[in-house]
Amino acid sequence: MVTIRSMALFVLAAVLEIGGAWLVWQGVREHRGWVWIGAGVIALGLYGFVATLQPDADFGRILAAYGGVFVAGSLLWGMGVDGYRPDRFDVAGAVVCLVGVAIIMYAPRSV
């Protein structure tokens, strides 16, 4: 159950961070304005809060593992929102990152 909660928190963090960055991008690069930028800043702040809810207490481990989730999530966001089509190297890199997440976060450790 702890692993499922942790994975759900990683997914929520990814949606908030990637979505927040996308909103800022839209506000600035696509000239959609300050409302979009402000919504992005709020989402990015919420991402920072969600990261603190992980059951593991090691900041470095959480952020290192989250980096892999961010990579895969960014490609998925690009596919779903911007019509980006990853090539086989994008997919292979994302898989490597997610394997890294699994090793960092969920490998058995001696206490």
mmCIF file of N, CA and C in Angstrom:
data_model
loop_
_atom_site.group_PDB
_atom_site.id
_atom_site.type_symbol
_atom_site.label_atom_id
_atom_site.label_comp_id
_atom_site.label_asym_id
_atom_site.label_seq_id
_atom_site.Cartn_x
_atom_site.Cartn_y
_atom_site.Cartn_z
ATOM 1 N N MET A 1 0.814 -1.201 0.000
ATOM 2 C CA MET A 1 0.000 0.000 0.000
ATOM 3 C C MET A 1 0.863 1.272 0.000
ATOM 4 N N VAL A 2 2.001 1.220 0.694
ATOM 5 C CA VAL A 2 2.899 2.376 0.733
ATOM 6 C C VAL A 2 3.458 2.658 -0.658
ATOM 7 N N THR A 3 3.772 1.600 -1.403
ATOM 8 C CA THR A 3 4.312 1.774 -2.754
ATOM 9 C C THR A 3 3.264 2.397 -3.677
ATOM 10 N N ILE A 4 2.027 1.949 -3.566
ATOM 11 C CA ILE A 4 0.951 2.507 -4.405
ATOM 12 C C ILE A 4 0.752 3.982 -4.079
ATOM 13 N N ARG A 5 0.758 4.319 -2.796
ATOM 14 C CA ARG A 5 0.619 5.731 -2.398
ATOM 15 C C ARG A 5 1.769 6.559 -2.959
ATOM 16 N N SER A 6 2.976 6.030 -2.848
ATOM 17 C CA SER A 6 4.147 6.731 -3.352
ATOM 18 C C SER A 6 4.047 6.964 -4.852
ATOM 19 N N MET A 7 3.640 5.943 -5.602
ATOM 20 C CA MET A 7 3.503 6.094 -7.056
ATOM 21 C C MET A 7 2.419 7.107 -7.403
ATOM 22 N N ALA A 8 1.309 7.082 -6.667
ATOM 23 C CA ALA A 8 0.234 8.059 -6.916
ATOM 24 C C ALA A 8 0.730 9.480 -6.652
ATOM 25 N N LEU A 9 1.519 9.659 -5.609
ATOM 26 C CA LEU A 9 2.070 10.979 -5.311
ATOM 27 C C LEU A 9 3.038 11.430 -6.399
ATOM 28 N N PHE A 10 3.823 10.503 -6.938
ATOM 29 C CA PHE A 10 4.715 10.852 -8.046
ATOM 30 C C PHE A 10 3.909 11.303 -9.265
ATOM 31 N N VAL A 11 2.824 10.609 -9.569
ATOM 32 C CA VAL A 11 1.993 10.983 -10.715
ATOM 33 C C VAL A 11 1.374 12.367 -10.488
ATOM 34 N N LEU A 12 0.834 12.593 -9.287
ATOM 35 C CA LEU A 12 0.249 13.904 -8.980
ATOM 36 C C LEU A 12 1.307 15.000 -9.069
ATOM 37 N N ALA A 13 2.488 14.742 -8.524
ATOM 38 C CA ALA A 13 3.572 15.730 -8.596
ATOM 39 C C ALA A 13 3.923 16.038 -10.046
ATOM 40 N N ALA A 14 3.967 15.009 -10.875
ATOM 41 C CA ALA A 14 4.304 15.215 -12.286
ATOM 42 C C ALA A 14 3.247 16.064 -12.986
ATOM 43 N N VAL A 15 1.982 15.773 -12.730
ATOM 44 C CA VAL A 15 0.913 16.566 -13.357
ATOM 45 C C VAL A 15 1.028 18.027 -12.934
ATOM 46 N N LEU A 16 1.290 18.260 -11.655
ATOM 47 C CA LEU A 16 1.396 19.637 -11.171
ATOM 48 C C LEU A 16 2.630 20.342 -11.721
ATOM 49 N N GLU A 17 3.780 19.665 -11.711
ATOM 50 C CA GLU A 17 4.991 20.342 -12.180
ATOM 51 C C GLU A 17 4.981 20.532 -13.695
ATOM 52 N N ILE A 18 4.678 19.480 -14.416
ATOM 53 C CA ILE A 18 4.679 19.584 -15.872
ATOM 54 C C ILE A 18 3.551 20.503 -16.328
ATOM 55 N N GLY A 19 2.386 20.341 -15.725
ATOM 56 C CA GLY A 19 1.266 21.225 -16.062
ATOM 57 C C GLY A 19 1.558 22.671 -15.719
ATOM 58 N N GLY A 20 2.185 22.901 -14.561
ATOM 59 C CA GLY A 20 2.540 24.261 -14.175
ATOM 60 C C GLY A 20 3.538 24.886 -15.128
ATOM 61 N N ALA A 21 4.546 24.110 -15.489
ATOM 62 C CA ALA A 21 5.541 24.623 -16.437
ATOM 63 C C ALA A 21 4.898 24.890 -17.801
ATOM 64 N N TRP A 22 3.980 24.006 -18.208
ATOM 65 C CA TRP A 22 3.289 24.200 -19.483
ATOM 66 C C TRP A 22 2.438 25.465 -19.455
ATOM 67 N N LEU A 23 1.766 25.716 -18.334
ATOM 68 C CA LEU A 23 0.956 26.937 -18.217
ATOM 69 C C LEU A 23 1.821 28.189 -18.310
ATOM 70 N N VAL A 24 2.972 28.176 -17.643
ATOM 71 C CA VAL A 24 3.888 29.320 -17.731
ATOM 72 C C VAL A 24 4.361 29.467 -19.177
ATOM 73 N N TRP A 25 4.716 28.355 -19.803
ATOM 74 C CA TRP A 25 5.147 28.370 -21.212
ATOM 75 C C TRP A 25 4.074 28.999 -22.084
ATOM 76 N N GLN A 26 2.836 28.572 -21.897
ATOM 77 C CA GLN A 26 1.731 29.111 -22.684
ATOM 78 C C GLN A 26 1.559 30.612 -22.430
ATOM 79 N N GLY A 27 1.675 31.008 -21.174
ATOM 80 C CA GLY A 27 1.526 32.416 -20.832
ATOM 81 C C GLY A 27 2.578 33.293 -21.470
ATOM 82 N N VAL A 28 3.818 32.795 -21.490
ATOM 83 C CA VAL A 28 4.933 33.595 -22.006
ATOM 84 C C VAL A 28 5.132 33.379 -23.500
ATOM 85 N N ARG A 29 5.358 32.136 -23.895
ATOM 86 C CA ARG A 29 5.725 31.854 -25.283
ATOM 87 C C ARG A 29 4.554 31.967 -26.257
ATOM 88 N N GLU A 30 3.363 31.654 -25.773
ATOM 89 C CA GLU A 30 2.188 31.711 -26.645
ATOM 90 C C GLU A 30 1.347 32.968 -26.380
ATOM 91 N N HIS A 31 1.880 33.853 -25.551
ATOM 92 C CA HIS A 31 1.260 35.155 -25.276
ATOM 93 C C HIS A 31 -0.170 35.052 -24.753
ATOM 94 N N ARG A 32 -0.390 34.098 -23.845
ATOM 95 C CA ARG A 32 -1.740 33.932 -23.283
ATOM 96 C C ARG A 32 -1.956 34.778 -22.044
ATOM 97 N N GLY A 33 -0.898 35.341 -21.507
ATOM 98 C CA GLY A 33 -1.062 36.325 -20.450
ATOM 99 C C GLY A 33 -0.761 35.861 -19.038
ATOM 100 N N TRP A 34 -0.943 36.825 -18.143
ATOM 101 C CA TRP A 34 -0.582 36.653 -16.737
ATOM 102 C C TRP A 34 -1.449 35.655 -15.984
ATOM 103 N N VAL A 35 -2.683 35.471 -16.396
ATOM 104 C CA VAL A 35 -3.542 34.491 -15.720
ATOM 105 C C VAL A 35 -2.958 33.092 -15.898
ATOM 106 N N TRP A 36 -2.524 32.781 -17.107
ATOM 107 C CA TRP A 36 -1.907 31.472 -17.361
ATOM 108 C C TRP A 36 -0.612 31.333 -16.568
ATOM 109 N N ILE A 37 0.186 32.388 -16.556
ATOM 110 C CA ILE A 37 1.453 32.353 -15.810
ATOM 111 C C ILE A 37 1.170 32.162 -14.325
ATOM 112 N N GLY A 38 0.215 32.913 -13.793
ATOM 113 C CA GLY A 38 -0.131 32.792 -12.378
ATOM 114 C C GLY A 38 -0.629 31.408 -12.019
ATOM 115 N N ALA A 39 -1.469 30.825 -12.873
ATOM 116 C CA ALA A 39 -1.950 29.458 -12.628
ATOM 117 C C ALA A 39 -0.788 28.478 -12.641
ATOM 118 N N GLY A 40 0.157 28.708 -13.531
ATOM 119 C CA GLY A 40 1.343 27.847 -13.585
ATOM 120 C C GLY A 40 2.182 27.947 -12.323
ATOM 121 N N VAL A 41 2.357 29.152 -11.838
ATOM 122 C CA VAL A 41 3.133 29.354 -10.609
ATOM 123 C C VAL A 41 2.448 28.662 -9.430
ATOM 124 N N ILE A 42 1.139 28.747 -9.356
ATOM 125 C CA ILE A 42 0.401 28.065 -8.279
ATOM 126 C C ILE A 42 0.581 26.554 -8.398
ATOM 127 N N ALA A 43 0.442 26.012 -9.604
ATOM 128 C CA ALA A 43 0.616 24.570 -9.802
ATOM 129 C C ALA A 43 2.030 24.139 -9.414
ATOM 130 N N LEU A 44 3.027 24.930 -9.767
ATOM 131 C CA LEU A 44 4.404 24.598 -9.406
ATOM 132 C C LEU A 44 4.603 24.612 -7.892
ATOM 133 N N GLY A 45 3.969 25.560 -7.216
ATOM 134 C CA GLY A 45 4.032 25.583 -5.753
ATOM 135 C C GLY A 45 3.369 24.365 -5.139
ATOM 136 N N LEU A 46 2.243 23.950 -5.700
ATOM 137 C CA LEU A 46 1.561 22.751 -5.208
ATOM 138 C C LEU A 46 2.409 21.503 -5.440
ATOM 139 N N TYR A 47 3.125 21.464 -6.551
ATOM 140 C CA TYR A 47 4.052 20.354 -6.799
ATOM 141 C C TYR A 47 5.051 20.237 -5.645
ATOM 142 N N GLY A 48 5.620 21.362 -5.240
ATOM 143 C CA GLY A 48 6.585 21.345 -4.145
ATOM 144 C C GLY A 48 5.987 20.809 -2.860
ATOM 145 N N PHE A 49 4.728 21.135 -2.624
ATOM 146 C CA PHE A 49 4.041 20.631 -1.429
ATOM 147 C C PHE A 49 3.789 19.127 -1.536
ATOM 148 N N VAL A 50 3.320 18.668 -2.687
ATOM 149 C CA VAL A 50 3.012 17.246 -2.868
ATOM 150 C C VAL A 50 4.258 16.388 -2.671
ATOM 151 N N ALA A 51 5.398 16.879 -3.104
ATOM 152 C CA ALA A 51 6.641 16.121 -2.933
ATOM 153 C C ALA A 51 6.925 15.821 -1.461
ATOM 154 N N THR A 52 6.493 16.701 -0.569
ATOM 155 C CA THR A 52 6.745 16.484 0.863
ATOM 156 C C THR A 52 5.872 15.378 1.444
ATOM 157 N N LEU A 53 4.859 14.938 0.727
ATOM 158 C CA LEU A 53 3.945 13.916 1.232
ATOM 159 C C LEU A 53 4.440 12.492 0.992
ATOM 160 N N GLN A 54 5.555 12.339 0.299
ATOM 161 C CA GLN A 54 6.103 11.004 0.060
ATOM 162 C C GLN A 54 6.423 10.328 1.393
ATOM 163 N N PRO A 55 6.176 9.015 1.502
ATOM 164 C CA PRO A 55 6.442 8.324 2.763
ATOM 165 C C PRO A 55 7.927 8.250 3.124
ATOM 166 N N ASP A 56 8.802 8.242 2.144
ATOM 167 C CA ASP A 56 10.244 8.227 2.411
ATOM 168 C C ASP A 56 10.663 9.615 2.875
ATOM 169 N N ALA A 57 11.547 9.681 3.831
ATOM 170 C CA ALA A 57 11.934 10.968 4.413
ATOM 171 C C ALA A 57 13.201 11.559 3.790
ATOM 172 N N ASP A 58 13.816 10.873 2.843
ATOM 173 C CA ASP A 58 15.075 11.343 2.267
ATOM 174 C C ASP A 58 14.821 12.225 1.051
ATOM 175 N N PHE A 59 15.010 13.525 1.237
ATOM 176 C CA PHE A 59 14.759 14.510 0.179
ATOM 177 C C PHE A 59 15.515 14.159 -1.099
ATOM 178 N N GLY A 60 16.793 13.862 -0.979
ATOM 179 C CA GLY A 60 17.602 13.567 -2.158
ATOM 180 C C GLY A 60 17.075 12.376 -2.926
ATOM 181 N N ARG A 61 16.677 11.337 -2.221
ATOM 182 C CA ARG A 61 16.148 10.137 -2.878
ATOM 183 C C ARG A 61 14.838 10.457 -3.599
ATOM 184 N N ILE A 62 13.960 11.185 -2.935
ATOM 185 C CA ILE A 62 12.662 11.519 -3.532
ATOM 186 C C ILE A 62 12.861 12.325 -4.813
ATOM 187 N N LEU A 63 13.684 13.364 -4.748
ATOM 188 C CA LEU A 63 13.866 14.222 -5.927
ATOM 189 C C LEU A 63 14.622 13.518 -7.035
ATOM 190 N N ALA A 64 15.579 12.662 -6.684
ATOM 191 C CA ALA A 64 16.303 11.903 -7.703
ATOM 192 C C ALA A 64 15.352 10.960 -8.430
ATOM 193 N N ALA A 65 14.542 10.241 -7.668
ATOM 194 C CA ALA A 65 13.584 9.320 -8.285
ATOM 195 C C ALA A 65 12.546 10.089 -9.086
ATOM 196 N N TYR A 66 12.075 11.200 -8.546
ATOM 197 C CA TYR A 66 11.064 11.980 -9.253
ATOM 198 C C TYR A 66 11.581 12.446 -10.618
ATOM 199 N N GLY A 67 12.877 12.670 -10.725
ATOM 200 C CA GLY A 67 13.444 13.082 -12.011
ATOM 201 C C GLY A 67 13.086 12.112 -13.126
ATOM 202 N N GLY A 68 13.105 10.818 -12.832
ATOM 203 C CA GLY A 68 12.726 9.821 -13.826
ATOM 204 C C GLY A 68 11.256 9.888 -14.173
ATOM 205 N N VAL A 69 10.426 10.136 -13.168
ATOM 206 C CA VAL A 69 8.989 10.284 -13.403
ATOM 207 C C VAL A 69 8.747 11.514 -14.272
ATOM 208 N N PHE A 70 9.487 12.581 -13.998
ATOM 209 C CA PHE A 70 9.359 13.816 -14.771
ATOM 210 C C PHE A 70 9.688 13.579 -16.249
ATOM 211 N N VAL A 71 10.742 12.825 -16.519
ATOM 212 C CA VAL A 71 11.135 12.550 -17.904
ATOM 213 C C VAL A 71 10.012 11.829 -18.643
ATOM 214 N N ALA A 72 9.533 10.735 -18.062
ATOM 215 C CA ALA A 72 8.470 9.961 -18.710
ATOM 216 C C ALA A 72 7.177 10.773 -18.792
ATOM 217 N N GLY A 73 6.856 11.477 -17.722
ATOM 218 C CA GLY A 73 5.637 12.289 -17.701
ATOM 219 C C GLY A 73 5.667 13.411 -18.722
ATOM 220 N N SER A 74 6.825 13.995 -18.919
ATOM 221 C CA SER A 74 6.948 15.074 -19.908
ATOM 222 C C SER A 74 6.672 14.564 -21.312
ATOM 223 N N LEU A 75 7.171 13.380 -21.623
ATOM 224 C CA LEU A 75 6.885 12.808 -22.942
ATOM 225 C C LEU A 75 5.396 12.503 -23.088
ATOM 226 N N LEU A 76 4.790 11.946 -22.037
ATOM 227 C CA LEU A 76 3.349 11.670 -22.091
ATOM 228 C C LEU A 76 2.544 12.958 -22.232
ATOM 229 N N TRP A 77 2.931 13.999 -21.495
ATOM 230 C CA TRP A 77 2.245 15.292 -21.598
ATOM 231 C C TRP A 77 2.343 15.822 -23.028
ATOM 232 N N GLY A 78 3.548 15.769 -23.572
ATOM 233 C CA GLY A 78 3.741 16.231 -24.940
ATOM 234 C C GLY A 78 2.868 15.479 -25.929
ATOM 235 N N MET A 79 2.720 14.180 -25.730
ATOM 236 C CA MET A 79 1.873 13.376 -26.610
ATOM 237 C C MET A 79 0.405 13.776 -26.466
ATOM 238 N N GLY A 80 -0.038 13.905 -25.222
ATOM 239 C CA GLY A 80 -1.453 14.156 -24.977
ATOM 240 C C GLY A 80 -1.901 15.577 -25.229
ATOM 241 N N VAL A 81 -1.036 16.526 -24.973
ATOM 242 C CA VAL A 81 -1.438 17.934 -25.033
ATOM 243 C C VAL A 81 -0.930 18.641 -26.289
ATOM 244 N N ASP A 82 0.276 18.322 -26.696
ATOM 245 C CA ASP A 82 0.879 19.052 -27.817
ATOM 246 C C ASP A 82 1.013 18.231 -29.088
ATOM 247 N N GLY A 83 0.565 16.987 -29.079
ATOM 248 C CA GLY A 83 0.643 16.172 -30.280
ATOM 249 C C GLY A 83 2.034 15.678 -30.611
ATOM 250 N N TYR A 84 2.946 15.710 -29.657
ATOM 251 C CA TYR A 84 4.318 15.237 -29.862
ATOM 252 C C TYR A 84 4.320 13.718 -29.992
ATOM 253 N N ARG A 85 5.112 13.200 -30.898
ATOM 254 C CA ARG A 85 5.246 11.754 -31.071
ATOM 255 C C ARG A 85 6.688 11.352 -30.772
ATOM 256 N N PRO A 86 6.902 10.703 -29.627
ATOM 257 C CA PRO A 86 8.268 10.314 -29.279
ATOM 258 C C PRO A 86 8.789 9.225 -30.221
ATOM 259 N N ASP A 87 10.089 9.249 -30.461
ATOM 260 C CA ASP A 87 10.685 8.184 -31.264
ATOM 261 C C ASP A 87 11.169 7.076 -30.329
ATOM 262 N N ARG A 88 11.751 6.053 -30.892
ATOM 263 C CA ARG A 88 12.158 4.897 -30.086
ATOM 264 C C ARG A 88 13.216 5.261 -29.046
ATOM 265 N N PHE A 89 14.028 6.257 -29.335
ATOM 266 C CA PHE A 89 15.044 6.661 -28.376
ATOM 267 C C PHE A 89 14.430 7.414 -27.196
ATOM 268 N N ASP A 90 13.412 8.213 -27.468
ATOM 269 C CA ASP A 90 12.663 8.865 -26.384
ATOM 270 C C ASP A 90 12.049 7.808 -25.470
ATOM 271 N N VAL A 91 11.417 6.824 -26.075
ATOM 272 C CA VAL A 91 10.752 5.767 -25.301
ATOM 273 C C VAL A 91 11.779 4.966 -24.513
ATOM 274 N N ALA A 92 12.881 4.592 -25.154
ATOM 275 C CA ALA A 92 13.921 3.829 -24.461
ATOM 276 C C ALA A 92 14.482 4.626 -23.287
ATOM 277 N N GLY A 93 14.721 5.898 -23.490
ATOM 278 C CA GLY A 93 15.239 6.736 -22.405
ATOM 279 C C GLY A 93 14.261 6.841 -21.258
ATOM 280 N N ALA A 94 12.979 6.973 -21.567
ATOM 281 C CA ALA A 94 11.964 7.046 -20.513
ATOM 282 C C ALA A 94 11.886 5.738 -19.739
ATOM 283 N N VAL A 95 11.990 4.617 -20.442
ATOM 284 C CA VAL A 95 11.969 3.315 -19.759
ATOM 285 C C VAL A 95 13.169 3.190 -18.827
ATOM 286 N N VAL A 96 14.342 3.583 -19.294
ATOM 287 C CA VAL A 96 15.533 3.552 -18.441
ATOM 288 C C VAL A 96 15.312 4.410 -17.192
ATOM 289 N N CYS A 97 14.746 5.589 -17.379
ATOM 290 C CA CYS A 97 14.469 6.471 -16.240
ATOM 291 C C CYS A 97 13.507 5.828 -15.251
ATOM 292 N N LEU A 98 12.453 5.191 -15.752
ATOM 293 C CA LEU A 98 11.475 4.565 -14.851
ATOM 294 C C LEU A 98 12.063 3.351 -14.137
ATOM 295 N N VAL A 99 12.950 2.623 -14.789
ATOM 296 C CA VAL A 99 13.659 1.538 -14.098
ATOM 297 C C VAL A 99 14.503 2.142 -12.977
ATOM 298 N N GLY A 100 15.132 3.266 -13.248
ATOM 299 C CA GLY A 100 15.896 3.963 -12.214
ATOM 300 C C GLY A 100 15.030 4.379 -11.039
ATOM 301 N N VAL A 101 13.836 4.874 -11.330
ATOM 302 C CA VAL A 101 12.892 5.240 -10.267
ATOM 303 C C VAL A 101 12.607 4.026 -9.395
ATOM 304 N N ALA A 102 12.317 2.890 -10.026
ATOM 305 C CA ALA A 102 11.986 1.677 -9.278
ATOM 306 C C ALA A 102 13.152 1.234 -8.403
ATOM 307 N N ILE A 103 14.350 1.314 -8.935
ATOM 308 C CA ILE A 103 15.520 0.911 -8.150
ATOM 309 C C ILE A 103 15.740 1.871 -6.980
ATOM 310 N N ILE A 104 15.711 3.154 -7.265
ATOM 311 C CA ILE A 104 15.961 4.156 -6.212
ATOM 312 C C ILE A 104 14.928 4.076 -5.106
ATOM 313 N N MET A 105 13.659 3.987 -5.477
ATOM 314 C CA MET A 105 12.590 4.097 -4.483
ATOM 315 C C MET A 105 12.161 2.772 -3.866
ATOM 316 N N TYR A 106 12.138 1.710 -4.640
ATOM 317 C CA TYR A 106 11.423 0.527 -4.181
ATOM 318 C C TYR A 106 12.298 -0.718 -4.034
ATOM 319 N N ALA A 107 13.596 -0.600 -4.268
ATOM 320 C CA ALA A 107 14.475 -1.747 -4.046
ATOM 321 C C ALA A 107 14.552 -2.045 -2.557
ATOM 322 N N PRO A 108 14.585 -3.337 -2.201
ATOM 323 C CA PRO A 108 14.682 -3.661 -0.775
ATOM 324 C C PRO A 108 16.024 -3.177 -0.204
ATOM 325 N N ARG A 109 15.959 -2.617 0.953
ATOM 326 C CA ARG A 109 17.164 -2.100 1.626
ATOM 327 C C ARG A 109 17.268 -2.720 2.999
ATOM 328 N N SER A 110 18.495 -2.943 3.425
ATOM 329 C CA SER A 110 18.674 -3.396 4.802
ATOM 330 C C SER A 110 18.623 -2.174 5.700
ATOM 331 N N VAL A 111 18.040 -2.345 6.847
ATOM 332 C CA VAL A 111 17.840 -1.208 7.751
ATOM 333 C C VAL A 111 19.063 -0.901 8.548
#
